[in-house]
PDB file of C-alpha atoms in Angstrom:
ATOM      1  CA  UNK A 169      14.784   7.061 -17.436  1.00 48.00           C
ATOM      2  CA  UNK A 170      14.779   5.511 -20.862  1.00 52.00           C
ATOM      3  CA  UNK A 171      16.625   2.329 -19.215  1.00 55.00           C
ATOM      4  CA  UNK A 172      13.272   2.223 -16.922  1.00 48.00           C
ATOM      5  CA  UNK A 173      11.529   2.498 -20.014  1.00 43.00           C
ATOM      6  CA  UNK A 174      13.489  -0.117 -22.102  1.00 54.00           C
ATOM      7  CA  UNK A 175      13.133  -2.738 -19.097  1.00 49.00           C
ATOM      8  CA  UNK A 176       9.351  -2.565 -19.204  1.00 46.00           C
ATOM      9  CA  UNK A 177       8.593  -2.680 -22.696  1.00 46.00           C
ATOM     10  CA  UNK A 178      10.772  -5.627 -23.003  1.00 51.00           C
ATOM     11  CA  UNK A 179       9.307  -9.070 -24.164  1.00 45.00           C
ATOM     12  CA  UNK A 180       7.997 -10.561 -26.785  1.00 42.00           C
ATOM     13  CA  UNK A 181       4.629  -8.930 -27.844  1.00 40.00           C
ATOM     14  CA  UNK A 182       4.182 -11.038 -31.718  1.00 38.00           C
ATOM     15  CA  UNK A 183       1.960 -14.089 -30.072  1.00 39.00           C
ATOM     16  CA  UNK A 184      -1.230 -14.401 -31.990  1.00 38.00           C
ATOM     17  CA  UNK A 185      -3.394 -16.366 -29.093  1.00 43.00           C
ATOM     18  CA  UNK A 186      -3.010 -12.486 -27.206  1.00 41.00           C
ATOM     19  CA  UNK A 187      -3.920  -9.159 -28.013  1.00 49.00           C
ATOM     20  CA  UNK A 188      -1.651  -5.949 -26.822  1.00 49.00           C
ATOM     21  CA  UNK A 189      -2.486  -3.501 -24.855  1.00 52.00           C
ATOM     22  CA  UNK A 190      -0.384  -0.236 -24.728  1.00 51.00           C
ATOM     23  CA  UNK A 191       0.056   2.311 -22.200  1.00 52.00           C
ATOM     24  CA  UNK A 192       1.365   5.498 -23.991  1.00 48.00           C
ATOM     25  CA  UNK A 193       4.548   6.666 -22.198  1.00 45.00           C
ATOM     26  CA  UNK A 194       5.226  10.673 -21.648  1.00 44.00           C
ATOM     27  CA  UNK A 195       8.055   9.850 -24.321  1.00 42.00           C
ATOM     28  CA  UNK A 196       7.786   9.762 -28.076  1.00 44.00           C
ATOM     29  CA  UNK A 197       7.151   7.017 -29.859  1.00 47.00           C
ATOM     30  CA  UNK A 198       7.309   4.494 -27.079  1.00 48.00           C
ATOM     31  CA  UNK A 199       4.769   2.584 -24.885  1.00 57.00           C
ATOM     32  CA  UNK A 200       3.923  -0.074 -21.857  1.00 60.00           C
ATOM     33  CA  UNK A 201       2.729  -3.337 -23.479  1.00 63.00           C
ATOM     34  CA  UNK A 202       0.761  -5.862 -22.239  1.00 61.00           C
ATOM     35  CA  UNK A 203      -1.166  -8.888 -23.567  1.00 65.00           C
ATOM     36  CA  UNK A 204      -4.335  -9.425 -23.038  1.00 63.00           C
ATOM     37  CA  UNK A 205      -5.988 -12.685 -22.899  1.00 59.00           C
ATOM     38  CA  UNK A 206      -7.888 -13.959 -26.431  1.00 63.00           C
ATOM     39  CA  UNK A 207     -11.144 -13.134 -27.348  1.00 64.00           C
ATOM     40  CA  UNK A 208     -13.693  -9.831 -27.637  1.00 67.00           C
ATOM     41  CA  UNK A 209     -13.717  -8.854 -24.267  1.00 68.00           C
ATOM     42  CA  UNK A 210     -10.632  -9.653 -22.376  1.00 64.00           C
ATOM     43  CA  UNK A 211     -12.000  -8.216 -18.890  1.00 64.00           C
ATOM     44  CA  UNK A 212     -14.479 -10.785 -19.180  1.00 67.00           C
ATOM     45  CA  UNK A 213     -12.151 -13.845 -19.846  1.00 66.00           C
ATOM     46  CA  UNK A 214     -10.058 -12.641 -16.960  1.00 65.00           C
ATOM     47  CA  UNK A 215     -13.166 -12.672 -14.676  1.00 62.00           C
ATOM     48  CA  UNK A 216     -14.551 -16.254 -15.723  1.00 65.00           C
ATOM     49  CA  UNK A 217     -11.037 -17.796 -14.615  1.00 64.00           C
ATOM     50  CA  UNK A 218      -9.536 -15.631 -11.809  1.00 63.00           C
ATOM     51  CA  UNK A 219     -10.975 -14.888  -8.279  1.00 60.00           C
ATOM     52  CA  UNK A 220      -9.628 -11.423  -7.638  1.00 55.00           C
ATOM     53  CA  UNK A 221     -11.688 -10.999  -3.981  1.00 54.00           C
ATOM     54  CA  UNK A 222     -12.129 -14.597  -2.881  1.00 50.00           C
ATOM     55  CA  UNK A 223     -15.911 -14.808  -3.964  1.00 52.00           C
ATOM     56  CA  UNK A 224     -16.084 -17.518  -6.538  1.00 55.00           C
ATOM     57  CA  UNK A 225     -14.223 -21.080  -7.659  1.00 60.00           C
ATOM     58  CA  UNK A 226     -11.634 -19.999  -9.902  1.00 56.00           C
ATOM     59  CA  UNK A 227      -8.938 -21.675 -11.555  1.00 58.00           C
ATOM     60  CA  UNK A 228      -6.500 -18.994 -10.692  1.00 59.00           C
ATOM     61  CA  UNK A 229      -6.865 -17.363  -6.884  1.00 59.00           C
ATOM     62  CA  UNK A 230      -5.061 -14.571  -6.464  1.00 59.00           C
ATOM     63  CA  UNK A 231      -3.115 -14.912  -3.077  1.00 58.00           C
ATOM     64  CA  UNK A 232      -2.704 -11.471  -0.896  1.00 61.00           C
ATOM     65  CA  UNK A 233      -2.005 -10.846   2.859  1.00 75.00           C
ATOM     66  CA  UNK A 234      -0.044  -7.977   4.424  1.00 88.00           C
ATOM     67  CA  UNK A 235      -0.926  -4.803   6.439  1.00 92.00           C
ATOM     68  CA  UNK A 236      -0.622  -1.615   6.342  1.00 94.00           C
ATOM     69  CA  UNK A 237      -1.801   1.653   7.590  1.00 95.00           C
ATOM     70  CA  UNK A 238      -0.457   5.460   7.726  1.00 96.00           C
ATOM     71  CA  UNK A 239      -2.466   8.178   9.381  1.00 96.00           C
ATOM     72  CA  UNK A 240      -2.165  12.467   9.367  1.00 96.00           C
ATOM     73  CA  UNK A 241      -1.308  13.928  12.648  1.00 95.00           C
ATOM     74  CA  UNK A 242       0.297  17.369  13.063  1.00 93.00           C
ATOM     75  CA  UNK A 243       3.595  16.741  12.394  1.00 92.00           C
ATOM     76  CA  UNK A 244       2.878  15.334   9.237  1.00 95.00           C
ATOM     77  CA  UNK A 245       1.906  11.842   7.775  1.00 96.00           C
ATOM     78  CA  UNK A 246       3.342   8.604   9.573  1.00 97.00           C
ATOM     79  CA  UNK A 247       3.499   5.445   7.120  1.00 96.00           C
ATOM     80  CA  UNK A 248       3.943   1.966   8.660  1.00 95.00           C
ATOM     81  CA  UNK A 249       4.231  -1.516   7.104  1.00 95.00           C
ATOM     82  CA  UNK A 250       4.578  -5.091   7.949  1.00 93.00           C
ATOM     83  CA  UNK A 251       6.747  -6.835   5.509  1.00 91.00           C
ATOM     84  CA  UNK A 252       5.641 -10.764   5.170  1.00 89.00           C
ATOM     85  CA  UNK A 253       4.836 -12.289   1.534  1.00 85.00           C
ATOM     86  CA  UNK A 254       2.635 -14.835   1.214  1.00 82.00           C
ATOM     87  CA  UNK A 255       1.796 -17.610  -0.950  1.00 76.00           C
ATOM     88  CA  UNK A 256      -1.743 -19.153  -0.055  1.00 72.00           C
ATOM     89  CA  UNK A 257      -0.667 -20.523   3.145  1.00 77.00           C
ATOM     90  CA  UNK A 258       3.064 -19.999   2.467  1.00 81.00           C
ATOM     91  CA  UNK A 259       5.506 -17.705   3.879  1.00 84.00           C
ATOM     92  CA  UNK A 260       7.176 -16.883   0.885  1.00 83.00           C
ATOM     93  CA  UNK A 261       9.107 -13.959   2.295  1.00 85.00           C
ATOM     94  CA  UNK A 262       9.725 -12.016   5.598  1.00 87.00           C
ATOM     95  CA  UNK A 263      11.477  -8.943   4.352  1.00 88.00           C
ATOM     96  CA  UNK A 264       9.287  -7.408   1.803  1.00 89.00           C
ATOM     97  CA  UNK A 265       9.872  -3.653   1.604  1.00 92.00           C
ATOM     98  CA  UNK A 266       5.775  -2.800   1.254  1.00 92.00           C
ATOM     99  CA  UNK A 267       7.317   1.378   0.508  1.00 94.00           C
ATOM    100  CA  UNK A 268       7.875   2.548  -2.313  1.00 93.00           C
ATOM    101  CA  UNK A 269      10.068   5.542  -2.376  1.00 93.00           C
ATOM    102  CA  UNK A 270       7.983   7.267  -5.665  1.00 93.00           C
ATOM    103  CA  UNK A 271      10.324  10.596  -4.572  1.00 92.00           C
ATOM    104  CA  UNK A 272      12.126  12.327  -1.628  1.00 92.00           C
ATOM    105  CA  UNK A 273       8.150  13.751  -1.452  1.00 94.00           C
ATOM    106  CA  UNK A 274       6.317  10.792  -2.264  1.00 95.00           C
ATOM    107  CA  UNK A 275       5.589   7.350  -0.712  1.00 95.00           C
ATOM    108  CA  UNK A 276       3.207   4.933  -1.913  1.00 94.00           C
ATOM    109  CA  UNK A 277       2.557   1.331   0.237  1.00 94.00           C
ATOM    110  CA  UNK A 278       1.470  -2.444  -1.305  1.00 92.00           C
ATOM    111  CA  UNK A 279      -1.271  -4.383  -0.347  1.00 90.00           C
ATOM    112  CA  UNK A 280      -2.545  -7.354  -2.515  1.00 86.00           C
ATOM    113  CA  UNK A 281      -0.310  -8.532  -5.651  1.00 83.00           C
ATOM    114  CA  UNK A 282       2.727  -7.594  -4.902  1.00 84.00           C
ATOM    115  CA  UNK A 283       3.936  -7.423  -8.396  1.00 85.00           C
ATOM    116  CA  UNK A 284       0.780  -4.832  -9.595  1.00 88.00           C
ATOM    117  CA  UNK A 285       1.702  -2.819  -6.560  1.00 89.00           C
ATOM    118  CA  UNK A 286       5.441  -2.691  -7.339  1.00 89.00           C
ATOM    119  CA  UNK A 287       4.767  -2.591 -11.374  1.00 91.00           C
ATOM    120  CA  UNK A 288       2.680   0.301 -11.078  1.00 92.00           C
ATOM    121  CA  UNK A 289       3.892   2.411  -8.486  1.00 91.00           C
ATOM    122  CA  UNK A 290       6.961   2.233 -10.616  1.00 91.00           C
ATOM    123  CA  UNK A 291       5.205   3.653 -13.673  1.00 92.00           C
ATOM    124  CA  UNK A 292       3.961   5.958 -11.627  1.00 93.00           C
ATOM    125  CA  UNK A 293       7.422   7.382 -10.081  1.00 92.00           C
ATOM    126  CA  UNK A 294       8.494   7.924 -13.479  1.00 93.00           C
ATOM    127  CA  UNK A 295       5.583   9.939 -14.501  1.00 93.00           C
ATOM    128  CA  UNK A 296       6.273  12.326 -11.551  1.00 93.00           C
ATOM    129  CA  UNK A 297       9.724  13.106 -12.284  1.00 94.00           C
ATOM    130  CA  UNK A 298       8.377  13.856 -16.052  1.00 94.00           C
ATOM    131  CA  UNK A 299       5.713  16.029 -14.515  1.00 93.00           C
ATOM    132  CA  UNK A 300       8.821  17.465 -12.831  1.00 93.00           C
ATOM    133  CA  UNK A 301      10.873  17.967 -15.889  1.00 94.00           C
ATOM    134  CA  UNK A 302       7.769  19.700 -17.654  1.00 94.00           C
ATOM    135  CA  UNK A 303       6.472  22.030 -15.386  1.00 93.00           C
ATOM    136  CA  UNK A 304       9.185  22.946 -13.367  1.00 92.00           C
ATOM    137  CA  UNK A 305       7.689  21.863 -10.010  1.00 92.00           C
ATOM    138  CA  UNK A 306       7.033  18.695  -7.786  1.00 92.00           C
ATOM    139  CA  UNK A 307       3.676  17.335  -8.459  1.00 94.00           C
ATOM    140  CA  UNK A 308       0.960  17.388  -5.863  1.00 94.00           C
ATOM    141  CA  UNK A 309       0.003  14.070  -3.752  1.00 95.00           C
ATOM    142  CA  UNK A 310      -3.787  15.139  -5.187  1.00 95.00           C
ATOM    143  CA  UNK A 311      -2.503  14.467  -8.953  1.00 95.00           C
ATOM    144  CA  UNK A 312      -0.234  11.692  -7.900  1.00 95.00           C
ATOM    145  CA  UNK A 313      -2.802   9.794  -6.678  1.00 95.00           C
ATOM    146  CA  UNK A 314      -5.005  10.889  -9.573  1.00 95.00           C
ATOM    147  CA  UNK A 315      -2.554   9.761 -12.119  1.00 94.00           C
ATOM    148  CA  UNK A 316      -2.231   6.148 -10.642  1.00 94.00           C
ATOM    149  CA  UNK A 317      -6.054   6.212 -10.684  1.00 94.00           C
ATOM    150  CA  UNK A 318      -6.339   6.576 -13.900  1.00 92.00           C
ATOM    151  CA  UNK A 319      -4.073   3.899 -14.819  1.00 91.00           C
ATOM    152  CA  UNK A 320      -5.035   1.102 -13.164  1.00 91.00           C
ATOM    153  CA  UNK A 321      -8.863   2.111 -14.152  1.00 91.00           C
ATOM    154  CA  UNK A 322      -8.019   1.175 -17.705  1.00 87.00           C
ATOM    155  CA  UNK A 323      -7.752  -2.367 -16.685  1.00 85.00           C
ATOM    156  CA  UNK A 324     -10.158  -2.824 -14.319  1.00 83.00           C
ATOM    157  CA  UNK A 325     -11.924  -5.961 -13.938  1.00 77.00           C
ATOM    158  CA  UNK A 326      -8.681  -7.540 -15.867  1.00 78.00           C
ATOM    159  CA  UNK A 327      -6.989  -9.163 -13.032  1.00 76.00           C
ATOM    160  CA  UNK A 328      -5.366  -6.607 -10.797  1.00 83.00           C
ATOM    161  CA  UNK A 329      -4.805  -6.676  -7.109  1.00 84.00           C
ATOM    162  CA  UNK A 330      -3.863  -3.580  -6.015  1.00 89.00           C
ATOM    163  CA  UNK A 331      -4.352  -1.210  -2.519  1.00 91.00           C
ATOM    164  CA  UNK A 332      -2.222   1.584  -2.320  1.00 93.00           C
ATOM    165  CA  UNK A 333      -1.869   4.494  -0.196  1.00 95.00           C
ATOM    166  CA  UNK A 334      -0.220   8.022  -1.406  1.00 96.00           C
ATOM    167  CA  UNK A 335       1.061   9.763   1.212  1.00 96.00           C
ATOM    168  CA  UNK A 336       3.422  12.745   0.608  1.00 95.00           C
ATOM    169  CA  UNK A 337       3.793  16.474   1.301  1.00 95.00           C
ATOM    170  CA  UNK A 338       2.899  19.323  -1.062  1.00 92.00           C
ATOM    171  CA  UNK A 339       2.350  23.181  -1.055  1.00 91.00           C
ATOM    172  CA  UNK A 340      -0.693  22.722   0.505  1.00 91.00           C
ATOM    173  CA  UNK A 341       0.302  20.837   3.618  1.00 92.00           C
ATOM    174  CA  UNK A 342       0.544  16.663   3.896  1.00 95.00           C
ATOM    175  CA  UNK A 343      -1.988  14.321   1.498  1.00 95.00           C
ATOM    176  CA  UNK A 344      -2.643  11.095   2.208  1.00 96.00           C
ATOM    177  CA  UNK A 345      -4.823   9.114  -0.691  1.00 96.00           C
ATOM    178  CA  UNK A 346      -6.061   5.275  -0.843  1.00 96.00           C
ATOM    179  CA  UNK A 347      -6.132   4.292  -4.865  1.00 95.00           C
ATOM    180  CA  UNK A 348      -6.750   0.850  -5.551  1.00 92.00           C
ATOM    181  CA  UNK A 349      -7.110  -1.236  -8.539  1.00 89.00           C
ATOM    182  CA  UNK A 350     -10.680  -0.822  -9.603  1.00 88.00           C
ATOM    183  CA  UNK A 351     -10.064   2.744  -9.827  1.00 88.00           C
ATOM    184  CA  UNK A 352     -11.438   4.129  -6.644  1.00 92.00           C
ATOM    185  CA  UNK A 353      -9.897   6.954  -4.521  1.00 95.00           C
ATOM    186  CA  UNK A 354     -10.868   8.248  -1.350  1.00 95.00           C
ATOM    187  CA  UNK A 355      -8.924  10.876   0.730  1.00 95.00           C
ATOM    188  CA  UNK A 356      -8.934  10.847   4.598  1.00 94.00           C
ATOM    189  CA  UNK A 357      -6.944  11.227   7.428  1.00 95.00           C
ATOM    190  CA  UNK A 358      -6.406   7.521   8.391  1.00 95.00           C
ATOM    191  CA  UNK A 359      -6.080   4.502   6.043  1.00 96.00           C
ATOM    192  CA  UNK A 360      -5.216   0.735   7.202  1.00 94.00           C
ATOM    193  CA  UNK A 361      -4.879  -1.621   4.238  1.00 93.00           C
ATOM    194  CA  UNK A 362      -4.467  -5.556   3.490  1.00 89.00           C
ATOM    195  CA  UNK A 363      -5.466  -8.398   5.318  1.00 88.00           C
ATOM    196  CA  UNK A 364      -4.350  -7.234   8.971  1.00 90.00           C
ATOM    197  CA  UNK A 365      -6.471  -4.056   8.763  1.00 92.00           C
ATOM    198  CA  UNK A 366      -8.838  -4.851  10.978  1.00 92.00           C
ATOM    199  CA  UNK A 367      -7.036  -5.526  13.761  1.00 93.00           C
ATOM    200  CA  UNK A 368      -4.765  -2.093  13.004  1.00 94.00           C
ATOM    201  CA  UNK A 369      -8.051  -0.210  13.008  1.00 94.00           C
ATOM    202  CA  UNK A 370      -8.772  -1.209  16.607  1.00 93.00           C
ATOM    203  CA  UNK A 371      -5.732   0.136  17.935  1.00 93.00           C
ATOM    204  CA  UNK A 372      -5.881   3.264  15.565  1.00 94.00           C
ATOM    205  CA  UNK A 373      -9.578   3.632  16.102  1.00 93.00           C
ATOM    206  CA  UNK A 374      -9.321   3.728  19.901  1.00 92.00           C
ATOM    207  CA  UNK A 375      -5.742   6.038  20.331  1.00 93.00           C
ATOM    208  CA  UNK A 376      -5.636   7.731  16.786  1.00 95.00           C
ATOM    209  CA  UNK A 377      -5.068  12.078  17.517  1.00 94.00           C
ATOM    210  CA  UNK A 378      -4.822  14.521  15.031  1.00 95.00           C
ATOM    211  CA  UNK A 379      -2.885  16.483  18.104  1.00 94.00           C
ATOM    212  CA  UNK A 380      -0.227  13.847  19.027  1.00 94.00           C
ATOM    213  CA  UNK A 381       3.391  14.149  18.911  1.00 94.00           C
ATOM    214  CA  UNK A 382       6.311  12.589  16.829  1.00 94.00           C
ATOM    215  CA  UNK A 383       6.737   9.631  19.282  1.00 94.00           C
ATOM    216  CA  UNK A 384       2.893   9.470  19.788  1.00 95.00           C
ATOM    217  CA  UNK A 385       2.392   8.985  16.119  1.00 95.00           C
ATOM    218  CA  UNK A 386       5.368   6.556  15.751  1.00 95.00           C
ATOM    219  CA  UNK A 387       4.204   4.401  18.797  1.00 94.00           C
ATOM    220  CA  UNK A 388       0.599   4.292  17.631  1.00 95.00           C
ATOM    221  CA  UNK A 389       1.722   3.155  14.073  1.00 95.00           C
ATOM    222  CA  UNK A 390       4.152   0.154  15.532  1.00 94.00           C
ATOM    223  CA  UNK A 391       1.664  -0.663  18.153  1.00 93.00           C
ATOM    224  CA  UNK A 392      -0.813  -0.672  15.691  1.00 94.00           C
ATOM    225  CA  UNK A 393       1.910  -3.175  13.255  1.00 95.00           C
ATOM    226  CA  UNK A 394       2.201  -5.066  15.555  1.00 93.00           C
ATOM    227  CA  UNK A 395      -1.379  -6.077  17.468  1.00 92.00           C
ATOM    228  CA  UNK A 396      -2.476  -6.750  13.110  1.00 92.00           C
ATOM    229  CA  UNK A 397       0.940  -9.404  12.835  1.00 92.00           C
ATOM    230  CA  UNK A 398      -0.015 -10.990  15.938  1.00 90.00           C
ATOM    231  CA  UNK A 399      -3.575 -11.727  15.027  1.00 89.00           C
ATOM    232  CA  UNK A 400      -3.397 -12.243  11.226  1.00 88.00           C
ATOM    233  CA  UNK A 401      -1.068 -15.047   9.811  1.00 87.00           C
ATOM    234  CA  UNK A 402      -0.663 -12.944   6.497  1.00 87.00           C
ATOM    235  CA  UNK A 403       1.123 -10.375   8.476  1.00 90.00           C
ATOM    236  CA  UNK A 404       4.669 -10.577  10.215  1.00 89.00           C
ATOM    237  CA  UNK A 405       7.732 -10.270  10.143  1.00 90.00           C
ATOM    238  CA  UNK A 406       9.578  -6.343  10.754  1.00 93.00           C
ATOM    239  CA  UNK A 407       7.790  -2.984  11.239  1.00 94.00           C
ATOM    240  CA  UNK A 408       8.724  -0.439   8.614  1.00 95.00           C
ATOM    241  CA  UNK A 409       8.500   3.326   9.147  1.00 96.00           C
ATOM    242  CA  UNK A 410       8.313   6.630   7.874  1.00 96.00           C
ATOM    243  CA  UNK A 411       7.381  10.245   8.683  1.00 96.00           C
ATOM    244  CA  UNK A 412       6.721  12.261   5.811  1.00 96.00           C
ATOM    245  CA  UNK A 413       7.457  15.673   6.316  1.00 94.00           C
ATOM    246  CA  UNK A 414       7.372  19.498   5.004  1.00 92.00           C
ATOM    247  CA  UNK A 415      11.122  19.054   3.437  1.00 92.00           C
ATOM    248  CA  UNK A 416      10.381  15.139   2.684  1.00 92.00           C
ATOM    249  CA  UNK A 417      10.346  11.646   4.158  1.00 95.00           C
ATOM    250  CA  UNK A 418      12.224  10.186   6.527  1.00 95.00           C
ATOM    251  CA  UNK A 419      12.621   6.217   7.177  1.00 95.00           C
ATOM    252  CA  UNK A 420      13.402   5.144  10.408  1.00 94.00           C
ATOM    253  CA  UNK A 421      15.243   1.883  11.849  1.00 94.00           C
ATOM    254  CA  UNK A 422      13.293  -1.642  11.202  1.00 93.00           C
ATOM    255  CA  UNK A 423      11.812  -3.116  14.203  1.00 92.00           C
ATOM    256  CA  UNK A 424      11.297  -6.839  14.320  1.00 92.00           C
ATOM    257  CA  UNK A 425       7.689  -7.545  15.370  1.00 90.00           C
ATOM    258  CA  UNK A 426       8.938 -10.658  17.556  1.00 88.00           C
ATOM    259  CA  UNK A 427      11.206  -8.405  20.066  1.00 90.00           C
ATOM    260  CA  UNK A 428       8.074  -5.781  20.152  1.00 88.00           C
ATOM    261  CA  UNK A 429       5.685  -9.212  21.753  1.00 86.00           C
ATOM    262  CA  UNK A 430       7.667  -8.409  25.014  1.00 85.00           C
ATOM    263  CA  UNK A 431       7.040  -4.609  24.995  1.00 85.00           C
ATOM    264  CA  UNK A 432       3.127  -4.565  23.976  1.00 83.00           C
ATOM    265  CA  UNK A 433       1.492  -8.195  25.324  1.00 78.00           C
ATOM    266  CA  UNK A 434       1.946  -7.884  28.745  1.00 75.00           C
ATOM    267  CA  UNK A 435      -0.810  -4.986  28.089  1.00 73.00           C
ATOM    268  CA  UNK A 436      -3.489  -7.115  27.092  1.00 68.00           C
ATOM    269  CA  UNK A 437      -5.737  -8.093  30.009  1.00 64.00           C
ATOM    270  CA  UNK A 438      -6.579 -11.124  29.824  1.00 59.00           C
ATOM    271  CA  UNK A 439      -9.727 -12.790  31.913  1.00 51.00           C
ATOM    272  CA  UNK A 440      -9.539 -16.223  33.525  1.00 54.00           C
ATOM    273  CA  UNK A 441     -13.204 -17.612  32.879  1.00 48.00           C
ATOM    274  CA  UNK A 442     -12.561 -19.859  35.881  1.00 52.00           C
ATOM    275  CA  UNK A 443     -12.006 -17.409  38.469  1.00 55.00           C
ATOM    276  CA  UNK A 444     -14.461 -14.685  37.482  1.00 50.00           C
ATOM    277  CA  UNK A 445     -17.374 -16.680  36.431  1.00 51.00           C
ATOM    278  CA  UNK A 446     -20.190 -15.581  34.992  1.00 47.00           C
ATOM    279  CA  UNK A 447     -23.263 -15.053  36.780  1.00 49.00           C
ATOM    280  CA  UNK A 448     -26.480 -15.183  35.801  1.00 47.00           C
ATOM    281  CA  UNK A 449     -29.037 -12.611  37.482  1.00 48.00           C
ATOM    282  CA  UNK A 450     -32.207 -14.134  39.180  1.00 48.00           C
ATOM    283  CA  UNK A 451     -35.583 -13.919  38.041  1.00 45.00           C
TER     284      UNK A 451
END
């Protein structure tokens, strides 16, 4: 743990055009830091020159596609991700793993900058396992989610590109928490996140059960993968899976979302305007 701690603190923190921002560590004497652009009000400096959500003509656009979704159902929480990186109209990569394994409890997925997502999440993984050490017990996915909450909210507005989902299993059954980076949570039953969402959310909206089966659920999630990867460019590449369960998760074999075009398109009915025209009623 103090190697984890020693890799992120690392870097030279002395420039005078920056100011440092610290993130106090659950250890002694030691922190997270971070510069901060010059000037009073940092958050507002970050604002003027980088377009977070698309909406304005910044200098720096912040470049984001994926998808990824995970849903309750009885048997637990099922977790699915796509796993292509993208660079404005780039492929930069087509085996991103979007899961983070937080603990043999705990997963947590990445949608937007990949390095928030996987920067965080980390910090966050090693703040459960001192929650562990302290108390004696596995944290709840309700705090979890809390806790990386409330660290990302202290730099709102400052840049961050960040939608995560919490899933995980606790003493009081299987949580599943969307926490992104302005600070917001919301807990539901069904979350689809990223650029390919809503495509997901019409094949979770119209099959999703609380009722269904192991294979159900599984089917459902690659189904749903896959219809979001073959209608969004940002999305592609392999379907990633897990089923988070009472005694933990469990990943299953990767699935590449080219071999699943033959199983699930010849289900799309298609029409052929020219031989079922339309018809317009008489007067």
């Amino acid at each position: 743990m103090n190697r984890i701690v020693e890799q992120l603190t690392k870097g030279d923190t002395a420039g005078a055009d920056f100011q440092s921002a610290s993130l106090h560590g659950a250890f002694e004497g030691s922190s997270l830091e971070f510069q901060l652009a010059s000037g009073n009000n940092p958050a507002a400096f970050t604002q003027e020159f980088t377009d977070v959500k698309s909406e304005q003509d910044a200098r720096i656009k912040i470049a984001h596609g994926t998808t990824t979704l995970a849903f309750k159902f009885k048997g637990g929480v099922m977790v699915a991700t796509d796993s292509r990186a993208t660079a404005g109209n780039v492929i930069a990569s087509q085996s991103v793993k979007k899961v983070i394994e937080i603990n043999p409890y705990l997963l947590g997925t990445m949608a937007g900058g990949a390095a928030d997502c996987s920067f965080w999440e980390r910090v966050l993984g090693m703040e459960c396992r001192l929650y562990e050490l302290r108390n004696k017990k596995r944290i709840s996915v309700a705090a979890a989610s809390k806790l990386l909450a409330n660290l990302v909210y202290r730099y709102k507005g400052m840049g961050l590109s960040m939608g995560t989902m919490v899933a995980g299993w606790d003493e009081r059954g299987p949580g599943l928490y969307y926490v992104d980076s302005e600070g917001q949570r919301v807990a539901n039953d069904l979350f689809s996140v990223g650029s390919g969402s809503t495509f997901a959310y019409g094949v979770l909206d119209s099959n999703y059960r609380y009722d269904m089966d192991l294979e159900e659920a599984k089917d459902l999630a690659r189904r749903a993968i896959y219809h979001a990867t073959h209608r969004d460019a940002f999305s592609g590449g392999i379907v990633r899976m897990y089923w988070v369960k009472e005694d933990g998760w469990v990943a299953y074999p990767l699935e590449d979302v080219g071999e699943l075009y033959y199983k699930y398109h010849p289900e799309i009915q298609t029409t052929n305007a020219g031989e079922s025209p339309l018809t317009v009623a008489s007067a």
